[in-house]
Short mmCIF file of C-alpha atoms in Angstrom, two decimals:
data_model
loop_
_atom_site.label_atom_id
_atom_site.label_comp_id
_atom_site.label_asym_id
_atom_site.label_seq_id
_atom_site.Cartn_x
_atom_site.Cartn_y
_atom_site.Cartn_z
CA UNK E 1 -44.18 3.58 8.18
CA UNK E 2 -42.43 5.65 11.27
CA UNK E 3 -38.89 7.61 10.65
CA UNK E 4 -36.82 7.41 13.35
CA UNK E 5 -32.97 8.92 13.18
CA UNK E 6 -31.33 8.72 17.11
CA UNK E 7 -27.85 8.11 18.51
CA UNK E 8 -28.69 5.01 19.89
CA UNK E 9 -26.93 1.42 20.67
CA UNK E 10 -28.14 -1.71 19.44
CA UNK E 11 -27.90 -5.45 21.10
CA UNK E 12 -29.51 -8.49 19.51
CA UNK E 13 -30.39 -11.79 21.65
CA UNK E 14 -31.46 -14.38 19.72
CA UNK E 15 -29.34 -17.39 18.07
CA UNK E 16 -26.37 -15.79 17.89
CA UNK E 17 -25.82 -11.98 19.95
CA UNK E 18 -24.67 -9.17 18.37
CA UNK E 19 -24.28 -5.40 19.09
CA UNK E 20 -24.04 -1.93 17.52
CA UNK E 21 -21.87 0.57 19.50
CA UNK E 22 -23.58 4.13 19.89
CA UNK E 23 -23.85 6.25 16.68
CA UNK E 24 -26.48 8.09 14.71
CA UNK E 25 -28.52 5.47 12.83
CA UNK E 26 -31.88 5.34 10.55
CA UNK E 27 -34.90 3.28 12.24
CA UNK E 28 -37.35 1.98 10.22
CA UNK E 29 -40.37 0.59 11.65
CA UNK E 30 -43.35 -0.64 9.15
CA UNK E 31 -46.79 -1.66 9.06
CA UNK E 32 -46.05 -4.91 8.88
CA UNK E 33 -44.40 -4.90 12.12
CA UNK E 34 -40.96 -5.06 11.01
CA UNK E 35 -38.11 -3.10 12.76
CA UNK E 36 -34.68 -2.33 10.71
CA UNK E 37 -31.63 -0.32 11.61
CA UNK E 38 -29.86 1.37 8.72
CA UNK E 39 -26.62 3.22 8.54
CA UNK E 40 -25.77 5.92 5.88
CA UNK E 41 -23.93 3.72 3.71
CA UNK E 42 -24.46 -0.30 2.34
CA UNK E 43 -27.34 0.56 -0.08
CA UNK E 44 -30.35 -0.96 1.09
CA UNK E 45 -29.39 -3.30 3.58
CA UNK E 46 -29.86 -2.60 7.35
CA UNK E 47 -27.25 -3.31 10.00
CA UNK E 48 -30.07 -5.41 12.01
CA UNK E 49 -33.35 -6.16 11.82
CA UNK E 50 -36.24 -8.06 12.81
CA UNK E 51 -38.58 -9.67 10.50
CA UNK E 52 -42.70 -9.77 11.25
CA UNK E 53 -44.66 -10.85 13.13
CA UNK E 54 -43.13 -8.93 15.92
CA UNK E 55 -44.12 -6.71 18.79
CA UNK E 56 -42.48 -3.43 19.67
CA UNK E 57 -42.37 -2.13 23.30
CA UNK E 58 -41.42 1.25 24.03
CA UNK E 59 -39.79 1.27 27.79
CA UNK E 60 -41.08 4.05 30.41
CA UNK E 61 -39.88 5.23 33.89
CA UNK E 62 -36.48 3.28 34.49
CA UNK E 63 -36.38 1.80 30.94
CA UNK E 64 -37.66 5.19 29.09
CA UNK E 65 -35.73 5.26 25.79
CA UNK E 66 -34.89 1.62 25.36
CA UNK E 67 -36.94 -0.24 22.70
CA UNK E 68 -37.82 -4.08 22.76
CA UNK E 69 -38.21 -5.91 19.59
CA UNK E 70 -39.18 -9.41 20.01
CA UNK E 71 -40.59 -12.06 17.72
CA UNK E 72 -42.28 -14.95 17.55
CA UNK E 73 -39.11 -17.01 18.34
CA UNK E 74 -38.42 -14.94 21.59
CA UNK E 75 -35.43 -13.13 19.98
CA UNK E 76 -34.89 -9.55 21.04
CA UNK E 77 -33.66 -6.35 19.34
CA UNK E 78 -32.98 -3.80 21.97
CA UNK E 79 -32.37 -0.54 20.90
CA UNK E 80 -31.15 1.93 23.32
CA UNK E 81 -31.98 5.75 22.60
CA UNK E 82 -29.27 7.94 23.61
CA UNK E 83 -30.73 10.90 21.51
CA UNK E 84 -33.81 11.41 19.11
CA UNK E 85 -33.11 13.44 16.37
CA UNK E 86 -36.15 12.99 14.06
CA UNK E 87 -39.19 11.47 14.69
CA UNK E 88 -41.98 11.19 12.02
CA UNK E 89 -44.65 8.73 10.70
CA UNK E 90 -46.28 8.88 7.12
CA UNK E 91 -49.12 6.83 5.51
CA UNK E 92 -47.88 4.94 2.48
CA UNK E 93 -50.80 3.26 1.83
CA UNK E 94 -51.35 -0.01 -0.35
CA UNK E 95 -48.21 -0.19 -2.92
CA UNK E 96 -48.93 -1.34 -6.20
CA UNK E 97 -46.23 -3.90 -6.21
CA UNK E 98 -43.21 -3.67 -8.76
CA UNK E 99 -44.59 -3.57 -12.31
CA UNK E 100 -42.41 -6.43 -14.35
CA UNK E 101 -41.09 -5.35 -18.03
CA UNK E 102 -41.98 -7.66 -20.88
CA UNK E 103 -39.54 -10.41 -20.52
CA UNK E 104 -40.50 -10.89 -17.18
CA UNK E 105 -44.03 -10.87 -17.60
CA UNK E 106 -43.79 -12.86 -20.46
CA UNK E 107 -41.19 -15.59 -18.28
CA UNK E 108 -43.93 -15.63 -15.81
CA UNK E 109 -46.61 -16.61 -18.46
CA UNK E 110 -44.48 -19.10 -20.38
CA UNK E 111 -43.22 -21.12 -16.94
CA UNK E 112 -46.74 -21.15 -16.00
CA UNK E 113 -47.96 -22.80 -19.27
CA UNK E 114 -44.65 -24.97 -18.82
CA UNK E 115 -44.69 -25.72 -15.15
CA UNK E 116 -42.69 -29.06 -15.71
CA UNK E 117 -39.53 -26.79 -16.45
CA UNK E 118 -39.57 -26.65 -12.47
CA UNK E 119 -39.23 -30.31 -12.61
CA UNK E 120 -41.53 -33.47 -13.27
CA UNK E 121 -44.48 -33.81 -11.47
CA UNK E 122 -45.33 -29.92 -10.91
CA UNK E 123 -48.62 -28.82 -10.87
CA UNK E 124 -50.01 -24.94 -11.60
CA UNK E 125 -52.07 -23.51 -8.42
CA UNK E 126 -52.07 -19.70 -9.87
CA UNK E 127 -49.88 -17.03 -11.48
CA UNK E 128 -50.01 -13.93 -9.46
CA UNK E 129 -51.26 -15.23 -6.28
CA UNK E 130 -51.93 -12.57 -3.72
CA UNK E 131 -50.65 -12.01 -0.50
CA UNK E 132 -50.70 -9.14 1.69
CA UNK E 133 -47.50 -7.68 0.34
CA UNK E 134 -48.03 -8.39 -3.47
CA UNK E 135 -48.51 -11.31 -5.70
CA UNK E 136 -46.21 -14.33 -5.99
CA UNK E 137 -45.31 -14.78 -9.37
CA UNK E 138 -46.19 -18.24 -9.27
CA UNK E 139 -47.79 -21.12 -6.90
CA UNK E 140 -47.33 -24.62 -7.56
CA UNK E 141 -47.08 -27.74 -6.19
CA UNK E 142 -44.21 -30.50 -6.73
CA UNK E 143 -44.19 -34.06 -7.38
CA UNK E 144 -44.68 -34.58 -3.42
CA UNK E 145 -47.47 -32.09 -3.57
CA UNK E 146 -45.55 -29.32 -1.61
CA UNK E 147 -46.47 -25.94 -2.18
CA UNK E 148 -44.03 -24.03 -3.84
CA UNK E 149 -43.73 -20.20 -4.47
CA UNK E 150 -41.76 -19.02 -7.51
CA UNK E 151 -40.35 -15.51 -8.21
CA UNK E 152 -39.06 -14.85 -11.47
CA UNK E 153 -36.44 -11.85 -12.44
CA UNK E 154 -35.06 -11.44 -16.00
CA UNK E 155 -31.71 -11.24 -13.72
CA UNK E 156 -31.48 -12.68 -10.42
CA UNK E 157 -30.41 -10.74 -7.56
CA UNK E 158 -30.07 -10.19 -4.00
CA UNK E 159 -32.82 -8.04 -3.88
CA UNK E 160 -35.28 -10.92 -5.43
CA UNK E 161 -34.24 -13.39 -3.09
CA UNK E 162 -35.33 -10.93 0.02
CA UNK E 163 -38.26 -10.22 -2.03
CA UNK E 164 -39.21 -14.32 -1.96
CA UNK E 165 -38.38 -14.79 1.36
CA UNK E 166 -40.67 -12.33 2.46
CA UNK E 167 -43.22 -14.20 0.47
CA UNK E 168 -42.33 -17.02 2.00
CA UNK E 169 -42.85 -15.87 5.65
CA UNK E 170 -46.34 -15.09 4.76
CA UNK E 171 -47.28 -18.01 3.05
CA UNK E 172 -45.81 -20.45 5.41
CA UNK E 173 -48.59 -18.77 8.06
CA UNK E 174 -51.16 -20.30 6.02
CA UNK E 175 -52.21 -23.69 7.14
CA UNK E 176 -53.90 -24.65 3.96
CA UNK E 177 -50.27 -24.09 2.16
CA UNK E 178 -47.56 -24.62 4.53
CA UNK E 179 -44.91 -25.71 4.05
CA UNK E 180 -43.90 -23.57 1.59
CA UNK E 181 -40.60 -23.90 -0.07
CA UNK E 182 -39.26 -21.22 -2.37
CA UNK E 183 -37.86 -21.50 -6.13
CA UNK E 184 -35.68 -18.28 -7.32
CA UNK E 185 -36.12 -18.24 -11.37
CA UNK E 186 -34.25 -16.13 -13.53
CA UNK E 187 -32.72 -15.68 -16.93
CA UNK E 188 -29.05 -14.98 -15.16
CA UNK E 189 -28.62 -15.40 -11.32
CA UNK E 190 -25.79 -13.31 -9.28
CA UNK E 191 -23.67 -15.53 -7.64
CA UNK E 192 -24.25 -13.87 -4.24
CA UNK E 193 -28.24 -14.05 -4.72
CA UNK E 194 -27.58 -17.57 -4.94
CA UNK E 195 -25.15 -17.83 -2.27
CA UNK E 196 -28.38 -15.86 -0.44
CA UNK E 197 -30.85 -17.96 -1.62
CA UNK E 198 -29.03 -21.46 -0.80
CA UNK E 199 -28.34 -20.27 2.77
CA UNK E 200 -32.26 -19.79 2.97
CA UNK E 201 -33.30 -22.97 1.75
CA UNK E 202 -34.62 -21.52 -1.46
CA UNK E 203 -33.65 -23.20 -4.52
CA UNK E 204 -32.21 -21.64 -7.64
CA UNK E 205 -33.74 -22.33 -11.63
CA UNK E 206 -32.17 -20.73 -14.80
CA UNK E 207 -34.64 -20.21 -17.33
CA UNK E 208 -33.73 -20.37 -20.74
CA UNK E 209 -36.20 -17.76 -22.61
CA UNK E 210 -35.44 -19.11 -26.09
CA UNK E 211 -35.72 -22.60 -25.69
CA UNK E 212 -39.14 -21.97 -23.48
CA UNK E 213 -40.36 -19.98 -26.27
CA UNK E 214 -39.46 -22.87 -28.54
CA UNK E 215 -36.84 -21.43 -30.72
CA UNK E 216 -33.70 -23.74 -31.06
CA UNK E 217 -30.31 -22.62 -30.53
CA UNK E 218 -28.81 -21.94 -33.79
CA UNK E 219 -25.20 -23.04 -32.93
CA UNK E 220 -23.82 -25.71 -34.47
CA UNK E 221 -24.21 -29.11 -33.09
CA UNK E 222 -22.79 -32.46 -33.72
CA UNK E 223 -25.81 -34.43 -32.97
#
């Protein structure tokens, strides 16, 4: 990973156009080729970014100090460096991935065993389907035969949707699996996460942990 702190301006040219005026910012260049620009607020969310696959070209000569990041769709992220305050690279190695708590691990096991919870006609391909950036919780097929990637959380928040989005980008490059759609499954899904998932074409599934374990609801029923 390369970390650059610089006073810079940023222009995005693609489906939309956007401009960030000059200011000190953190630029992350990751091993997967992604580039993201961060301010000293907004938690983990970048101001702007380019997802892989993309290429980074650092200008020379008359364009010295101009970084151009281009993705496969031809969209450009142009970073104009005015002053570089810090520039370092670090080898992080292969990440072991997020270790799920007991409930999430059991939810994954239960859903794999009861894959029809997602819908009639679903069939399991495998649990913990490995990708270059970590394992997809469940890979399955729906009734039409389309591949479905499922990310499981106890509490569904925006970071889980972002994680599934990255998996889908990779999986859809595999001609044996594509097209792959996503399902974000959790016991509780936060409204912001649901909005983001819907915007990205990702389905949402609320999981009833007790029902999946075969535990009857002890509330009084009329029927």
